[in-house]
PDB file of C-alpha atoms in Angstrom:
ATOM      1  CA  MET A1131     -63.251  36.773 -31.000  1.00  0.00           C
ATOM      2  CA  THR A1132     -63.404  37.091 -27.198  1.00  0.00           C
ATOM      3  CA  GLN A1133     -60.061  37.601 -25.475  1.00  0.00           C
ATOM      4  CA  ASN A1134     -59.148  35.753 -22.320  1.00  0.00           C
ATOM      5  CA  PRO A1135     -59.156  37.775 -19.080  1.00  0.00           C
ATOM      6  CA  PHE A1136     -55.797  38.841 -17.725  1.00  0.00           C
ATOM      7  CA  VAL A1137     -54.122  36.296 -15.443  1.00  0.00           C
ATOM      8  CA  THR A1138     -51.056  36.685 -13.237  1.00  0.00           C
ATOM      9  CA  ALA A1139     -48.466  34.069 -14.124  1.00  0.00           C
ATOM     10  CA  TYR A1140     -45.069  33.519 -12.562  1.00  0.00           C
ATOM     11  CA  VAL A1141     -42.135  32.393 -14.694  1.00  0.00           C
ATOM     12  CA  GLY A1142     -38.881  31.029 -13.303  1.00  0.00           C
ATOM     13  CA  LEU A1143     -35.778  32.079 -15.246  1.00  0.00           C
ATOM     14  CA  GLY A1144     -32.487  30.238 -14.968  1.00  0.00           C
ATOM     15  CA  ALA A1145     -29.164  29.783 -16.778  1.00  0.00           C
ATOM     16  CA  ASN A1146     -25.687  28.466 -16.075  1.00  0.00           C
ATOM     17  CA  LEU A1147     -23.890  28.646 -19.427  1.00  0.00           C
ATOM     18  CA  GLY A1148     -22.286  31.701 -21.018  1.00  0.00           C
ATOM     19  CA  ASP A1149     -23.139  35.102 -19.579  1.00  0.00           C
ATOM     20  CA  ALA A1150     -26.021  33.751 -17.492  1.00  0.00           C
ATOM     21  CA  PRO A1151     -27.007  37.073 -15.822  1.00  0.00           C
ATOM     22  CA  GLY A1152     -26.932  38.803 -19.207  1.00  0.00           C
ATOM     23  CA  GLN A1153     -28.987  36.060 -20.799  1.00  0.00           C
ATOM     24  CA  LEU A1154     -31.612  36.368 -18.074  1.00  0.00           C
ATOM     25  CA  ALA A1155     -31.835  40.131 -18.605  1.00  0.00           C
ATOM     26  CA  ALA A1156     -32.143  39.571 -22.360  1.00  0.00           C
ATOM     27  CA  ALA A1157     -34.840  36.969 -21.763  1.00  0.00           C
ATOM     28  CA  VAL A1158     -36.817  39.494 -19.709  1.00  0.00           C
ATOM     29  CA  GLN A1159     -36.555  41.898 -22.657  1.00  0.00           C
ATOM     30  CA  ARG A1160     -38.042  39.179 -24.886  1.00  0.00           C
ATOM     31  CA  LEU A1161     -40.802  38.445 -22.369  1.00  0.00           C
ATOM     32  CA  THR A1162     -41.889  42.087 -22.687  1.00  0.00           C
ATOM     33  CA  LEU A1163     -42.502  41.449 -26.395  1.00  0.00           C
ATOM     34  CA  LEU A1164     -44.936  38.567 -25.909  1.00  0.00           C
ATOM     35  CA  PRO A1165     -48.409  39.364 -27.247  1.00  0.00           C
ATOM     36  CA  ARG A1166     -51.053  40.420 -24.727  1.00  0.00           C
ATOM     37  CA  THR A1167     -48.477  40.054 -21.943  1.00  0.00           C
ATOM     38  CA  GLU A1168     -46.799  42.508 -19.639  1.00  0.00           C
ATOM     39  CA  VAL A1169     -43.900  41.919 -17.220  1.00  0.00           C
ATOM     40  CA  ILE A1170     -45.173  43.471 -14.002  1.00  0.00           C
ATOM     41  CA  ALA A1171     -42.418  42.574 -11.535  1.00  0.00           C
ATOM     42  CA  LEU A1172     -38.974  40.992 -11.358  1.00  0.00           C
ATOM     43  CA  SER A1173     -37.207  39.434  -8.415  1.00  0.00           C
ATOM     44  CA  HIS A1174     -33.574  39.886  -7.570  1.00  0.00           C
ATOM     45  CA  LEU A1175     -31.043  37.688  -9.279  1.00  0.00           C
ATOM     46  CA  TYR A1176     -29.954  34.678  -7.201  1.00  0.00           C
ATOM     47  CA  ARG A1177     -26.924  32.386  -7.543  1.00  0.00           C
ATOM     48  CA  SER A1178     -26.874  28.751  -6.466  1.00  0.00           C
ATOM     49  CA  GLY A1179     -24.996  25.563  -7.172  1.00  0.00           C
ATOM     50  CA  ALA A1180     -26.439  22.948  -9.481  1.00  0.00           C
ATOM     51  CA  ILE A1181     -28.396  20.300  -7.568  1.00  0.00           C
ATOM     52  CA  GLU A1182     -29.091  16.645  -8.289  1.00  0.00           C
ATOM     53  CA  VAL A1183     -26.404  16.451 -10.992  1.00  0.00           C
ATOM     54  CA  ASP A1184     -23.950  13.663 -11.814  1.00  0.00           C
ATOM     55  CA  ALA A1185     -21.060  15.868 -12.960  1.00  0.00           C
ATOM     56  CA  PRO A1186     -19.852  19.313 -11.866  1.00  0.00           C
ATOM     57  CA  GLN A1187     -21.601  22.257 -13.527  1.00  0.00           C
ATOM     58  CA  PRO A1188     -21.251  26.039 -13.350  1.00  0.00           C
ATOM     59  CA  ASP A1189     -23.419  27.792 -10.774  1.00  0.00           C
ATOM     60  CA  TYR A1190     -26.945  28.766 -11.814  1.00  0.00           C
ATOM     61  CA  TYR A1191     -28.381  32.231 -11.865  1.00  0.00           C
ATOM     62  CA  ASN A1192     -32.129  32.396 -11.239  1.00  0.00           C
ATOM     63  CA  ALA A1193     -34.919  34.914 -10.937  1.00  0.00           C
ATOM     64  CA  VAL A1194     -38.706  35.044 -11.183  1.00  0.00           C
ATOM     65  CA  ALA A1195     -40.828  37.301 -13.370  1.00  0.00           C
ATOM     66  CA  ALA A1196     -44.472  38.079 -12.677  1.00  0.00           C
ATOM     67  CA  LEU A1197     -46.501  38.459 -15.862  1.00  0.00           C
ATOM     68  CA  ARG A1198     -49.938  39.821 -16.518  1.00  0.00           C
ATOM     69  CA  THR A1199     -51.134  37.916 -19.577  1.00  0.00           C
ATOM     70  CA  GLN A1200     -54.121  37.092 -21.703  1.00  0.00           C
ATOM     71  CA  LEU A1201     -52.343  34.107 -23.240  1.00  0.00           C
ATOM     72  CA  ASP A1202     -53.759  30.802 -22.045  1.00  0.00           C
ATOM     73  CA  ALA A1203     -51.357  28.548 -20.147  1.00  0.00           C
ATOM     74  CA  GLU A1204     -50.523  26.335 -23.134  1.00  0.00           C
ATOM     75  CA  ALA A1205     -49.858  29.323 -25.403  1.00  0.00           C
ATOM     76  CA  LEU A1206     -47.663  30.906 -22.731  1.00  0.00           C
ATOM     77  CA  LEU A1207     -45.710  27.671 -22.311  1.00  0.00           C
ATOM     78  CA  ALA A1208     -45.240  27.423 -26.095  1.00  0.00           C
ATOM     79  CA  ALA A1209     -43.919  31.005 -26.148  1.00  0.00           C
ATOM     80  CA  LEU A1210     -41.501  30.219 -23.290  1.00  0.00           C
ATOM     81  CA  LEU A1211     -40.195  27.099 -25.051  1.00  0.00           C
ATOM     82  CA  ALA A1212     -39.732  29.051 -28.292  1.00  0.00           C
ATOM     83  CA  LEU A1213     -37.803  31.697 -26.372  1.00  0.00           C
ATOM     84  CA  GLU A1214     -35.548  29.027 -24.822  1.00  0.00           C
ATOM     85  CA  ALA A1215     -34.812  27.666 -28.300  1.00  0.00           C
ATOM     86  CA  ARG A1216     -34.030  31.167 -29.564  1.00  0.00           C
ATOM     87  CA  PHE A1217     -31.394  31.417 -26.810  1.00  0.00           C
ATOM     88  CA  GLY A1218     -29.806  28.155 -27.932  1.00  0.00           C
ATOM     89  CA  ARG A1219     -31.336  25.820 -25.370  1.00  0.00           C
ATOM     90  CA  ILE A1220     -30.681  22.198 -26.278  1.00  0.00           C
ATOM     91  CA  ARG A1221     -32.371  19.587 -24.122  1.00  0.00           C
ATOM     92  CA  THR A1222     -29.646  16.980 -23.583  1.00  0.00           C
ATOM     93  CA  GLY A1223     -30.986  15.497 -20.364  1.00  0.00           C
ATOM     94  CA  TYR A1224     -32.569  16.107 -17.024  1.00  0.00           C
ATOM     95  CA  HIS A1225     -30.627  18.747 -15.012  1.00  0.00           C
ATOM     96  CA  SER A1226     -28.218  19.381 -17.897  1.00  0.00           C
ATOM     97  CA  PRO A1227     -26.476  22.752 -18.167  1.00  0.00           C
ATOM     98  CA  ARG A1228     -28.499  25.356 -20.051  1.00  0.00           C
ATOM     99  CA  THR A1229     -28.236  28.695 -21.769  1.00  0.00           C
ATOM    100  CA  LEU A1230     -31.779  29.533 -20.660  1.00  0.00           C
ATOM    101  CA  ASP A1231     -34.477  27.747 -18.715  1.00  0.00           C
ATOM    102  CA  LEU A1232     -37.967  29.248 -18.490  1.00  0.00           C
ATOM    103  CA  ASP A1233     -40.463  27.439 -16.264  1.00  0.00           C
ATOM    104  CA  LEU A1234     -44.138  28.293 -15.955  1.00  0.00           C
ATOM    105  CA  LEU A1235     -44.381  28.114 -12.161  1.00  0.00           C
ATOM    106  CA  LEU A1236     -47.926  29.355 -11.571  1.00  0.00           C
ATOM    107  CA  TYR A1237     -50.783  30.433 -13.813  1.00  0.00           C
ATOM    108  CA  GLY A1238     -53.378  32.249 -11.740  1.00  0.00           C
ATOM    109  CA  ASN A1239     -55.012  29.780  -9.370  1.00  0.00           C
ATOM    110  CA  GLU A1240     -55.262  27.115 -12.019  1.00  0.00           C
ATOM    111  CA  ARG A1241     -53.929  23.562 -12.047  1.00  0.00           C
ATOM    112  CA  TYR A1242     -52.822  21.690 -15.144  1.00  0.00           C
ATOM    113  CA  CYS A1243     -51.694  18.093 -15.343  1.00  0.00           C
ATOM    114  CA  LEU A1244     -51.066  17.473 -19.027  1.00  0.00           C
ATOM    115  CA  PRO A1245     -48.264  15.470 -20.670  1.00  0.00           C
ATOM    116  CA  HIS A1246     -46.499  18.716 -21.684  1.00  0.00           C
ATOM    117  CA  LEU A1247     -47.638  21.080 -18.899  1.00  0.00           C
ATOM    118  CA  THR A1248     -47.820  20.744 -15.133  1.00  0.00           C
ATOM    119  CA  VAL A1249     -48.889  23.790 -13.121  1.00  0.00           C
ATOM    120  CA  PRO A1250     -48.036  24.502 -10.389  1.00  0.00           C
ATOM    121  CA  HIS A1251     -44.532  23.479 -11.393  1.00  0.00           C
ATOM    122  CA  PRO A1252     -44.085  20.084  -9.708  1.00  0.00           C
ATOM    123  CA  ARG A1253     -40.904  20.973  -7.774  1.00  0.00           C
ATOM    124  CA  LEU A1254     -41.340  24.681  -7.086  1.00  0.00           C
ATOM    125  CA  HIS A1255     -41.865  24.059  -3.363  1.00  0.00           C
ATOM    126  CA  GLN A1256     -38.661  21.969  -3.139  1.00  0.00           C
ATOM    127  CA  ARG A1257     -36.219  24.478  -4.593  1.00  0.00           C
ATOM    128  CA  ALA A1258     -34.762  27.504  -2.789  1.00  0.00           C
ATOM    129  CA  PHE A1259     -33.816  29.022  -6.156  1.00  0.00           C
ATOM    130  CA  VAL A1260     -37.528  29.110  -7.038  1.00  0.00           C
ATOM    131  CA  LEU A1261     -39.135  29.794  -3.666  1.00  0.00           C
ATOM    132  CA  LEU A1262     -36.961  32.710  -2.558  1.00  0.00           C
ATOM    133  CA  PRO A1263     -37.388  34.859  -5.678  1.00  0.00           C
ATOM    134  CA  LEU A1264     -41.068  33.883  -5.968  1.00  0.00           C
ATOM    135  CA  LEU A1265     -41.797  34.840  -2.369  1.00  0.00           C
ATOM    136  CA  GLU A1266     -39.811  38.050  -2.819  1.00  0.00           C
ATOM    137  CA  LEU A1267     -42.487  39.079  -5.330  1.00  0.00           C
ATOM    138  CA  ALA A1268     -45.486  37.779  -3.404  1.00  0.00           C
ATOM    139  CA  PRO A1269     -44.731  36.836   0.235  1.00  0.00           C
ATOM    140  CA  ASP A1270     -48.247  35.553   0.959  1.00  0.00           C
ATOM    141  CA  LEU A1271     -48.575  33.577  -2.265  1.00  0.00           C
ATOM    142  CA  THR A1272     -50.485  30.322  -2.236  1.00  0.00           C
ATOM    143  CA  ALA A1273     -50.387  27.645  -4.899  1.00  0.00           C
ATOM    144  CA  PRO A1274     -53.214  25.289  -5.852  1.00  0.00           C
ATOM    145  CA  GLY A1275     -52.681  21.947  -4.159  1.00  0.00           C
ATOM    146  CA  LEU A1276     -49.737  23.251  -2.120  1.00  0.00           C
ATOM    147  CA  GLY A1277     -51.202  25.994   0.024  1.00  0.00           C
ATOM    148  CA  ARG A1278     -49.100  28.804   1.466  1.00  0.00           C
ATOM    149  CA  LEU A1279     -45.663  28.705  -0.156  1.00  0.00           C
ATOM    150  CA  LEU A1280     -43.979  30.451   2.780  1.00  0.00           C
ATOM    151  CA  ASP A1281     -44.572  27.250   4.763  1.00  0.00           C
ATOM    152  CA  TYR A1282     -42.086  25.393   2.510  1.00  0.00           C
ATOM    153  CA  LEU A1283     -39.094  27.664   3.275  1.00  0.00           C
ATOM    154  CA  PRO A1284     -37.817  25.598   6.248  1.00  0.00           C
ATOM    155  CA  ALA A1285     -37.534  22.535   4.008  1.00  0.00           C
ATOM    156  CA  VAL A1286     -35.180  24.369   1.594  1.00  0.00           C
ATOM    157  CA  ALA A1287     -33.210  26.333   4.195  1.00  0.00           C
ATOM    158  CA  ALA A1288     -30.102  24.151   3.824  1.00  0.00           C
ATOM    159  CA  GLN A1289     -29.848  24.733   0.050  1.00  0.00           C
ATOM    160  CA  PRO A1290     -27.016  27.236  -0.544  1.00  0.00           C
ATOM    161  CA  ILE A1291     -28.204  30.333  -2.397  1.00  0.00           C
ATOM    162  CA  THR A1292     -27.059  33.943  -2.617  1.00  0.00           C
ATOM    163  CA  ARG A1293     -29.175  36.941  -3.497  1.00  0.00           C
ATOM    164  CA  ILE A1294     -27.032  38.955  -5.929  1.00  0.00           C
ATOM    165  CA  ALA A1295     -28.718  42.089  -7.247  1.00  0.00           C
ATOM    166  CA  PRO A1296     -31.895  43.264  -8.912  1.00  0.00           C
ATOM    167  CA  LEU A1297     -32.354  41.694 -12.334  1.00  0.00           C
ATOM    168  CA  ALA A1298     -31.858  44.482 -14.846  1.00  0.00           C
ATOM    169  CA  ALA A1299     -35.166  45.312 -16.476  1.00  0.00           C
ATOM    170  CA  PRO A1300     -35.358  46.973 -19.864  1.00  0.00           C
ATOM    171  CA  GLU A1301     -35.982  50.721 -19.740  1.00  0.00           C
ATOM    172  CA  SER A1302     -39.310  50.344 -21.539  1.00  0.00           C
ATOM    173  CA  THR A1303     -40.725  47.882 -19.010  1.00  0.00           C
ATOM    174  CA  ARG A1304     -43.204  49.416 -16.568  1.00  0.00           C
ATOM    175  CA  LEU A1305     -42.837  47.336 -13.437  1.00  0.00           C
ATOM    176  CA  GLN A1306     -45.054  47.545 -10.396  1.00  0.00           C
ATOM    177  CA  PRO A1307     -43.409  47.858  -7.005  1.00  0.00           C
ATOM    178  CA  ILE A1308     -43.052  44.449  -5.361  1.00  0.00           C
ATOM    179  CA  GLU A1309     -45.416  45.527  -2.589  1.00  0.00           C
ATOM    180  CA  ALA A1310     -48.243  45.987  -5.124  1.00  0.00           C
ATOM    181  CA  LEU A1311     -48.185  42.294  -5.998  1.00  0.00           C
ATOM    182  CA  ALA A1312     -48.449  41.160  -2.398  1.00  0.00           C
ATOM    183  CA  GLN A1313     -51.830  42.846  -1.988  1.00  0.00           C
TER     184      GLN A1313
END
């Protein structure tokens, strides 16, 4: 059986229930266990208020992980959804509070428009809590159909967000310096 070539994928991590920063760190630990996948970089942890919600919610904590994977996009998405479920994620509605949210933001330079998978993530260019940590990892990143992501920063500048601290990576994870990804 021929294995897929390695692809760089970016995964958005978010949570606003329980110990959200701790859950994100634990999720990164689980990402390191995915088959034929390596976590190669992590952004800082960011904190922002919930947006487009009908009722007050706790603030969200977000980060982005860069992965080097041989999983195809659908298999990676399935693994992310299984990981969410393992962390107690219950889908009660759009923008509902969550114990863990894992979004496949980008998968190489590929585009997917399937009922269960849209890549690039359809709102990644509209959210400061996605763009800032993503661009921290790869400042010159472009996305298929969107172009240079840095060009979208002015449109999200009014969204309140605070960079907190580096997301704690497990000791066993070999991460590349952020600068290595930008090349």
